[in-house]
Amino acid sequence: MESEPESEPESAAEAAEARFHSRLTAFEGKPAATGGRAKDKVNEPMIRHWCEAMGDTNPAYTGPDAIAPPTMLQAWTMGGLSGHTDRSSAYDELLLLLDGAGCTSVVATDCEQEYLRPLRPGDRVTFDAVIESVSARKTTKLGTGYFVTTRMDVHANGQPAGTHRFRILKYAPGPKRPGPAKQPARPRQEGHPSRPARPRPVINRDNQGFWDGVRDHTLLIQRCTACSTLRFPWLPGCNACASPDWDTVPASGAGTVFSYVVMHHPPFPAFDPPYAVALVELAEGVRMISNITGVPYDKVRIGLPVRLEFLRVDDTLELPVFRAEAG
């Protein structure tokens, strides 16, 4: 009579990992913050700054009956550079435990928000947070680690206002890949035969018309045919009235630098840092991100007048960029 095959015994490493994960999950349900208080009441200046940064002109966020943009939910609970004093010891202990296991790096991965009532100027925001879950060990391109999810319940004047669920990956960085051997500096030249190709834009049915215009050296802006609102980037529907119907208008090509950053790091093989990337406000009122040409990166300034031109990158790619106008 044949005996049943014995199951393969659990390895010592697997057993150790199971014990460690059990220590991690013991933190589930413990508070991450208790009785937290926003440093400021909901207020008009923060709402205005947010809307200006996001380019959001929804009239619901201005005037005597203004509400705060719902997506600002987390902004009211953040501690700023000085931090918060209401974070629990349990959350710190969990992070220290992960640090001790070599998971010393952290990256935010995603968040989910639920809005229960609008926030209005003058509301006092309070919050409580709980460690909701700690995943089993996961291997990612960044390295191996654990996803830690916290849930924050936000109140306004003591009434539920929303829920913010936030997830991070605490991980041990993987081994660094050997980089290419350093080469002598070479002149900046688009389409250089030895340089890796620049990333290709993702073209789909929603933005095909924009790239058709670029091919013809025309920068096309979508216009809602129901309410005449201009929009950029291209979207399948109007964010002002929700109409799906639209046509296009060609941009004049004039614009100004609304904001910009100078890219130094991380290096990318297809680009030669440092270089300027700007948010350009077109004369028509919409904004788009592009490169600034015609001036050194350290001469780009907010308010700098620019003019549209088209840059031939290689045989298959042409991009709209903006050249600084002579002052």
Tab-separated table of N, CA and C in Angstrom, residues 151-215:
chain	number	residue	atom	x	y	z
A	151	ARG	N	-5.901	54.808	6.726
A	151	ARG	CA	-7.174	55.442	6.414
A	151	ARG	C	-7.378	56.602	7.368
A	152	MET	N	-7.631	57.767	6.793
A	152	MET	CA	-7.877	58.963	7.599
A	152	MET	C	-9.339	59.365	7.473
A	153	ASP	N	-9.994	59.551	8.595
A	153	ASP	CA	-11.372	60.044	8.621
A	153	ASP	C	-11.338	61.523	8.981
A	154	VAL	N	-11.830	62.342	8.071
A	154	VAL	CA	-11.762	63.801	8.205
A	154	VAL	C	-13.120	64.337	8.633
A	155	HIS	N	-13.097	65.239	9.608
A	155	HIS	CA	-14.317	65.876	10.109
A	155	HIS	C	-14.208	67.390	9.947
A	156	ALA	N	-15.336	68.016	9.758
A	156	ALA	CA	-15.418	69.477	9.716
A	156	ALA	C	-16.425	69.911	10.761
A	157	ASN	N	-15.964	70.687	11.733
A	157	ASN	CA	-16.823	71.132	12.836
A	157	ASN	C	-17.511	69.951	13.517
A	158	GLY	N	-16.768	68.834	13.599
A	158	GLY	CA	-17.278	67.659	14.283
A	158	GLY	C	-18.128	66.741	13.433
A	159	GLN	N	-18.412	67.103	12.178
A	159	GLN	CA	-19.236	66.290	11.307
A	159	GLN	C	-18.362	65.605	10.252
A	160	PRO	N	-18.678	64.327	9.907
A	160	PRO	CA	-17.873	63.635	8.882
A	160	PRO	C	-17.844	64.416	7.577
A	161	ALA	N	-16.643	64.598	7.032
A	161	ALA	CA	-16.486	65.351	5.782
A	161	ALA	C	-15.898	64.502	4.667
A	162	GLY	N	-15.133	63.458	5.004
A	162	GLY	CA	-14.540	62.640	3.957
A	162	GLY	C	-13.583	61.614	4.522
A	163	THR	N	-13.152	60.736	3.655
A	163	THR	CA	-12.194	59.694	4.015
A	163	THR	C	-11.046	59.722	3.015
A	164	HIS	N	-9.834	59.626	3.542
A	164	HIS	CA	-8.628	59.635	2.711
A	164	HIS	C	-7.827	58.369	3.019
A	165	ARG	N	-7.729	57.508	2.023
A	165	ARG	CA	-6.962	56.271	2.186
A	165	ARG	C	-5.649	56.427	1.416
A	166	PHE	N	-4.528	56.221	2.107
A	166	PHE	CA	-3.203	56.514	1.538
A	166	PHE	C	-2.317	55.280	1.667
A	167	ARG	N	-1.613	54.968	0.585
A	167	ARG	CA	-0.793	53.753	0.571
A	167	ARG	C	0.651	54.091	0.196
A	168	ILE	N	1.586	53.542	0.969
A	168	ILE	CA	3.006	53.700	0.663
A	168	ILE	C	3.638	52.327	0.500
A	169	LEU	N	4.779	52.304	-0.145
A	169	LEU	CA	5.610	51.102	-0.213
A	169	LEU	C	6.883	51.379	0.565
A	170	LYS	N	7.099	50.614	1.641
A	170	LYS	CA	8.361	50.666	2.382
A	170	LYS	C	9.190	49.497	1.872
A	171	TYR	N	10.351	49.799	1.284
A	171	TYR	CA	11.063	48.751	0.566
A	171	TYR	C	12.571	48.848	0.764
A	172	ALA	N	13.216	47.718	0.513
A	172	ALA	CA	14.674	47.667	0.477
A	172	ALA	C	15.094	47.846	-0.976
A	173	PRO	N	15.843	48.899	-1.291
A	173	PRO	CA	16.197	49.149	-2.690
A	173	PRO	C	16.920	47.956	-3.299
A	174	GLY	N	16.569	47.644	-4.540
A	174	GLY	CA	17.239	46.575	-5.249
A	174	GLY	C	18.644	46.992	-5.636
A	175	PRO	N	19.453	46.040	-6.094
A	175	PRO	CA	20.819	46.384	-6.502
A	175	PRO	C	20.810	47.354	-7.671
A	176	LYS	N	21.717	48.301	-7.608
A	176	LYS	CA	21.797	49.288	-8.677
A	176	LYS	C	22.279	48.628	-9.962
A	177	ARG	N	21.599	48.983	-11.031
A	177	ARG	CA	22.028	48.474	-12.332
A	177	ARG	C	23.246	49.259	-12.797
A	178	PRO	N	24.220	48.574	-13.384
A	178	PRO	CA	25.389	49.309	-13.865
A	178	PRO	C	24.998	50.294	-14.950
A	179	GLY	N	25.448	51.517	-14.784
A	179	GLY	CA	25.141	52.544	-15.768
A	179	GLY	C	26.112	52.507	-16.925
A	180	PRO	N	25.794	53.222	-17.994
A	180	PRO	CA	26.700	53.248	-19.132
A	180	PRO	C	28.009	53.946	-18.780
A	181	ALA	N	29.065	53.534	-19.422
A	181	ALA	CA	30.357	54.171	-19.197
A	181	ALA	C	30.274	55.644	-19.578
A	182	LYS	N	30.931	56.474	-18.787
A	182	LYS	CA	30.889	57.906	-19.057
A	182	LYS	C	31.574	58.207	-20.382
A	183	GLN	N	30.938	59.044	-21.167
A	183	GLN	CA	31.456	59.453	-22.455
A	183	GLN	C	31.849	60.921	-22.390
A	184	PRO	N	32.787	61.338	-23.221
A	184	PRO	CA	33.119	62.760	-23.270
A	184	PRO	C	31.894	63.586	-23.629
A	185	ALA	N	31.827	64.786	-23.059
A	185	ALA	CA	30.689	65.661	-23.343
A	185	ALA	C	30.606	65.926	-24.831
A	186	ARG	N	29.380	65.919	-25.346
A	186	ARG	CA	29.199	66.190	-26.764
A	186	ARG	C	28.222	67.337	-26.942
A	187	PRO	N	28.242	68.021	-28.070
A	187	PRO	CA	27.338	69.148	-28.275
A	187	PRO	C	25.887	68.699	-28.217
A	188	ARG	N	25.042	69.593	-27.756
A	188	ARG	CA	23.609	69.308	-27.723
A	188	ARG	C	23.092	69.284	-29.151
A	189	GLN	N	22.493	68.162	-29.548
A	189	GLN	CA	22.048	68.039	-30.923
A	189	GLN	C	20.896	67.056	-30.984
A	190	GLU	N	19.706	67.525	-31.328
A	190	GLU	CA	18.563	66.635	-31.458
A	190	GLU	C	18.819	65.682	-32.622
A	191	GLY	N	18.382	64.443	-32.453
A	191	GLY	CA	18.537	63.474	-33.514
A	191	GLY	C	19.936	62.929	-33.659
A	192	HIS	N	20.796	63.134	-32.681
A	192	HIS	CA	22.156	62.597	-32.726
A	192	HIS	C	22.081	61.088	-32.900
A	193	PRO	N	22.796	60.499	-33.878
A	193	PRO	CA	22.618	59.075	-34.187
A	193	PRO	C	22.955	58.135	-33.042
A	194	SER	N	23.813	58.562	-32.086
A	194	SER	CA	24.198	57.655	-31.012
A	194	SER	C	23.361	57.853	-29.754
A	195	ARG	N	22.417	58.781	-29.768
A	195	ARG	CA	21.635	59.077	-28.586
A	195	ARG	C	20.356	58.241	-28.588
A	196	PRO	N	19.937	57.710	-27.427
A	196	PRO	CA	18.677	56.972	-27.371
A	196	PRO	C	17.515	57.853	-27.806
A	197	ALA	N	16.506	57.239	-28.390
A	197	ALA	CA	15.353	57.980	-28.892
A	197	ALA	C	14.579	58.616	-27.748
A	198	ARG	N	14.041	59.798	-27.998
A	198	ARG	CA	13.174	60.423	-27.004
A	198	ARG	C	11.892	59.618	-26.868
A	199	PRO	N	11.269	59.661	-25.699
A	199	PRO	CA	10.009	58.932	-25.515
A	199	PRO	C	8.973	59.378	-26.538
A	200	ARG	N	8.171	58.436	-27.009
A	200	ARG	CA	7.109	58.732	-27.969
A	200	ARG	C	5.834	59.140	-27.225
A	201	PRO	N	5.099	60.111	-27.736
A	201	PRO	CA	3.817	60.441	-27.106
A	201	PRO	C	2.822	59.300	-27.279
A	202	VAL	N	1.934	59.156	-26.311
A	202	VAL	CA	0.864	58.168	-26.416
A	202	VAL	C	-0.271	58.802	-27.216
A	203	ILE	N	-0.550	58.262	-28.392
A	203	ILE	CA	-1.588	58.804	-29.268
A	203	ILE	C	-2.768	57.845	-29.263
A	204	ASN	N	-3.951	58.386	-28.960
A	204	ASN	CA	-5.156	57.569	-28.941
A	204	ASN	C	-6.284	58.330	-29.623
A	205	ARG	N	-7.485	57.757	-29.580
A	205	ARG	CA	-8.597	58.376	-30.302
A	205	ARG	C	-8.993	59.727	-29.718
A	206	ASP	N	-8.644	59.970	-28.451
A	206	ASP	CA	-9.009	61.240	-27.825
A	206	ASP	C	-8.072	62.381	-28.201
A	207	ASN	N	-6.821	62.075	-28.577
A	207	ASN	CA	-5.875	63.157	-28.895
A	207	ASN	C	-5.288	63.049	-30.293
A	208	GLN	N	-5.804	62.129	-31.105
A	208	GLN	CA	-5.264	61.962	-32.458
A	208	GLN	C	-5.303	63.268	-33.239
A	209	GLY	N	-6.396	64.029	-33.099
A	209	GLY	CA	-6.520	65.281	-33.838
A	209	GLY	C	-5.447	66.289	-33.476
A	210	PHE	N	-5.037	66.296	-32.198
A	210	PHE	CA	-3.972	67.217	-31.789
A	210	PHE	C	-2.683	66.895	-32.534
A	211	TRP	N	-2.313	65.608	-32.579
A	211	TRP	CA	-1.063	65.227	-33.228
A	211	TRP	C	-1.145	65.354	-34.743
A	212	ASP	N	-2.351	65.225	-35.300
A	212	ASP	CA	-2.517	65.513	-36.730
A	212	ASP	C	-2.210	66.987	-36.991
A	213	GLY	N	-2.651	67.858	-36.068
A	213	GLY	CA	-2.349	69.276	-36.220
A	213	GLY	C	-0.864	69.557	-36.117
A	214	VAL	N	-0.184	68.914	-35.163
A	214	VAL	CA	1.270	69.090	-35.033
A	214	VAL	C	1.973	68.699	-36.321
A	215	ARG	N	1.528	67.599	-36.921
A	215	ARG	CA	2.120	67.159	-38.192
A	215	ARG	C	2.007	68.252	-39.258
